[in-house]
Amino acid sequence: MNIKKVGVVGCGLMGHGIVQVATQGGCTVIALETEQAYLDKGISRIEKSIAKLASKDVKKGKLTEDQAKDWATEVRGRITGSINREDLADCDLVVEAIVEDLDAKKELFGALGKLCKAETIFASNTSSFPVAEMAVASGRPERFVGLHFFNPVQLMRLVEVVRTDATDEDVYAAARAFSEACGKTPVSCKDTPGFVVNRLLVPYMVQAINMLDRGDASAADIDAAMQLGCGHPMGPLTLTDYVGLDTTLSILEGWCERYPNEPAFGIPDSLRSKVAEGKLGRKTGQGYYTWEGDKKS
Ligand code: 3HC
C-alpha cells in the first residue's frame, strides 16, 4: 500500500506542519480548509518554513543556493489548497487536524467515508480523543489509525501511530511507512487516553501549574529547574504556553469526563480562569508568561 496522494484537513498549527512534512517526504498534498483566509494563512506559514529550512541547508553547505531554490519550489509545487471536501475523494490517505471537538471530527469522517475511494486510509491527529469512536463514524474502522504529530511538526521527530482493535495490519504498516517518509520516527500506541506522550506530559504540566499556584516556586524557577536539571528543551510552564492553555484544558476536560476517578487528570483553577479570560498562551500574548511573538517575559 503506497501512499502518494495525501489530504490534510485543517491548515492550522498542526495541519500546516503535516502538509509540509508530507510534501517534503515526496507526497502530493491537498490542504483543505473551511475558508480561503485560513488556507492562505496556513500556506503562507508553510512557505516561510520551507524558505527557512532551505536557507539553513545553504548555510550548512548541504545545498547550493540554486539547489535550495529548486528544492523549495518543488516542495511548494506539490501542495494544492482547497476549500472543497470533494477534492479529497481520490487521496490514498486523509489526515484530520481540525479543532479538538469529537462531534466535529465524527461528522467529518462520516462525510469522508462516503466520498473517498474505498482504499483511502483515514487518520486523526487527535491528541486525546478515542480513535475508535472516529473510526466507527467513518464507516471503515479497519482503514483507520491515529497519526499524532507534535508541535512544531517541522522539527519534532516523533509520530505516535495509534491502532485500534479494528485497524488492518496493512493499514497500520502503511501509516508507519508514511510517518517515516515524513522524516519522523513512528512509535506504536494503543488507543488509550493521551497515548504515550500526552498521558505523561499533560499530568506533568498540571503538576507544574499546581506548584506555581501553591507558591512553591516561581514560573521561571520551575522551568529553569526542568531545563537545567533534566535537560528538557523547554520548562513545563513555557511548554503549556507553547501548546496553548485552551488545548491543554480541552484535553483535560475530555479525560475528566471519561475517567472521573483518575487523580492525574485534575484541572488547576488557574488554567480554567486564564482560558476564560482569553489568556491562551503564546498565541494570545498571555498565559503563564507574557509573550511578544516568540519571546516571553
Ligand atoms: N519551520 C522551520 N524552522 C523552524 C520552525 C518551523 N516551523 N520553528 C522553529 N524553527 C527553527 C528556528 O527558526 C530556529 O532556527 P535557527 O537555529 O536558524 O535560529 C531553530 O528552528 C530552533 O528554534 P529556536 O531557536 O526557536 O529554539 P529551540 O532551539 O529552543 O528549538 C523547539 C525550539 C524545537 C520548539 C524546542 O524548544 C523544543 O523542542 N521544545 C519542546 C517542544 C515540545 O515539547 N513539543 C511537544 C509539545 S506536545 C504536543 O505537541 C502534543 C499535543 O498533542 C499537545
PDB file of N, CA and C in Angstrom, residues 24 27-28 72 75 81-82 88 96 102 119 128 132 161 163 171 189 191 203 223 231 245 247-248 264:
ATOM      1  N   GLN A  24       7.425  17.360   1.878  1.00  0.00           N
ATOM      2  CA  GLN A  24       8.880  17.164   1.943  1.00  0.00           C
ATOM      3  C   GLN A  24       9.220  15.688   1.764  1.00  0.00           C
ATOM      4  N   CYS A  27       5.178  13.287  -1.088  1.00  0.00           N
ATOM      5  CA  CYS A  27       3.750  13.118  -1.426  1.00  0.00           C
ATOM      6  C   CYS A  27       3.215  14.394  -2.081  1.00  0.00           C
ATOM      7  N   THR A  28       2.172  14.230  -2.891  1.00  0.00           N
ATOM      8  CA  THR A  28       1.403  15.412  -3.294  1.00  0.00           C
ATOM      9  C   THR A  28       0.300  15.578  -2.260  1.00  0.00           C
ATOM     10  N   ALA A  72      12.877  24.138  -2.718  1.00  0.00           N
ATOM     11  CA  ALA A  72      11.728  24.865  -2.154  1.00  0.00           C
ATOM     12  C   ALA A  72      10.595  24.936  -3.177  1.00  0.00           C
ATOM     13  N   VAL A  75       8.962  21.403  -3.489  1.00  0.00           N
ATOM     14  CA  VAL A  75       8.129  21.050  -2.322  1.00  0.00           C
ATOM     15  C   VAL A  75       6.828  21.855  -2.353  1.00  0.00           C
ATOM     16  N   GLY A  81      -4.076  23.889  -2.425  1.00  0.00           N
ATOM     17  CA  GLY A  81      -5.056  24.292  -1.409  1.00  0.00           C
ATOM     18  C   GLY A  81      -6.469  24.070  -1.925  1.00  0.00           C
ATOM     19  N   SER A  82      -7.383  23.791  -0.997  1.00  0.00           N
ATOM     20  CA  SER A  82      -8.779  23.598  -1.411  1.00  0.00           C
ATOM     21  C   SER A  82      -9.713  23.951  -0.253  1.00  0.00           C
ATOM     22  N   LEU A  88     -10.822  15.635  -1.926  1.00  0.00           N
ATOM     23  CA  LEU A  88     -10.070  14.585  -1.216  1.00  0.00           C
ATOM     24  C   LEU A  88     -10.439  13.184  -1.696  1.00  0.00           C
ATOM     25  N   GLU A  96      -6.690  14.090   9.445  1.00  0.00           N
ATOM     26  CA  GLU A  96      -7.529  15.153  10.016  1.00  0.00           C
ATOM     27  C   GLU A  96      -6.755  15.897  11.097  1.00  0.00           C
ATOM     28  N   LEU A 102     -14.861  16.357  19.291  1.00  0.00           N
ATOM     29  CA  LEU A 102     -15.123  14.987  18.828  1.00  0.00           C
ATOM     30  C   LEU A 102     -16.292  14.928  17.852  1.00  0.00           C
ATOM     31  N   GLU A 119     -10.275   2.566  -0.950  1.00  0.00           N
ATOM     32  CA  GLU A 119      -8.925   2.250  -0.436  1.00  0.00           C
ATOM     33  C   GLU A 119      -8.392   3.343   0.501  1.00  0.00           C
ATOM     34  N   SER A 128      -6.143  13.471  22.113  1.00  0.00           N
ATOM     35  CA  SER A 128      -6.710  12.861  23.324  1.00  0.00           C
ATOM     36  C   SER A 128      -8.008  12.094  23.141  1.00  0.00           C
ATOM     37  N   ALA A 132     -11.008   4.992  18.186  1.00  0.00           N
ATOM     38  CA  ALA A 132     -12.021   4.010  17.772  1.00  0.00           C
ATOM     39  C   ALA A 132     -13.377   4.664  17.493  1.00  0.00           C
ATOM     40  N   VAL A 161       1.739   6.330  16.209  1.00  0.00           N
ATOM     41  CA  VAL A 161       0.811   5.653  15.281  1.00  0.00           C
ATOM     42  C   VAL A 161      -0.104   4.791  16.149  1.00  0.00           C
ATOM     43  N   ARG A 163      -3.221   2.353  16.781  1.00  0.00           N
ATOM     44  CA  ARG A 163      -4.126   1.420  16.124  1.00  0.00           C
ATOM     45  C   ARG A 163      -5.203   0.952  17.098  1.00  0.00           C
ATOM     46  N   VAL A 171      -2.856  -1.520   6.845  1.00  0.00           N
ATOM     47  CA  VAL A 171      -3.124  -0.080   7.024  1.00  0.00           C
ATOM     48  C   VAL A 171      -2.155   0.481   8.064  1.00  0.00           C
ATOM     49  N   CYS A 189       1.228   2.822  19.314  1.00  0.00           N
ATOM     50  CA  CYS A 189       0.444   3.087  20.528  1.00  0.00           C
ATOM     51  C   CYS A 189      -0.908   2.408  20.450  1.00  0.00           C
ATOM     52  N   ASP A 191      -4.968   2.543  21.669  1.00  0.00           N
ATOM     53  CA  ASP A 191      -5.942   3.645  21.712  1.00  0.00           C
ATOM     54  C   ASP A 191      -6.313   3.959  23.162  1.00  0.00           C
ATOM     55  N   PRO A 203      -0.231  15.438  32.617  1.00  0.00           N
ATOM     56  CA  PRO A 203      -0.217  15.447  34.087  1.00  0.00           C
ATOM     57  C   PRO A 203       1.035  16.150  34.667  1.00  0.00           C
ATOM     58  N   ASP A 223      10.621  26.290  35.475  1.00  0.00           N
ATOM     59  CA  ASP A 223      11.085  25.982  34.114  1.00  0.00           C
ATOM     60  C   ASP A 223      12.599  25.761  34.069  1.00  0.00           C
ATOM     61  N   GLY A 231      17.434  18.515  31.491  1.00  0.00           N
ATOM     62  CA  GLY A 231      17.804  18.653  30.075  1.00  0.00           C
ATOM     63  C   GLY A 231      16.620  18.801  29.136  1.00  0.00           C
ATOM     64  N   LEU A 245      -3.103  27.083  26.334  1.00  0.00           N
ATOM     65  CA  LEU A 245      -3.836  26.741  27.551  1.00  0.00           C
ATOM     66  C   LEU A 245      -5.196  26.150  27.201  1.00  0.00           C
ATOM     67  N   THR A 247      -5.906  24.304  24.534  1.00  0.00           N
ATOM     68  CA  THR A 247      -5.704  22.908  24.110  1.00  0.00           C
ATOM     69  C   THR A 247      -5.484  22.022  25.339  1.00  0.00           C
ATOM     70  N   THR A 248      -4.645  22.508  26.273  1.00  0.00           N
ATOM     71  CA  THR A 248      -4.357  21.727  27.480  1.00  0.00           C
ATOM     72  C   THR A 248      -5.643  21.491  28.272  1.00  0.00           C
ATOM     73  N   ALA A 264      -4.708  11.801  38.264  1.00  0.00           N
ATOM     74  CA  ALA A 264      -3.709  12.523  37.457  1.00  0.00           C
ATOM     75  C   ALA A 264      -4.362  13.506  36.483  1.00  0.00           C
TER      76      ALA A 264
END
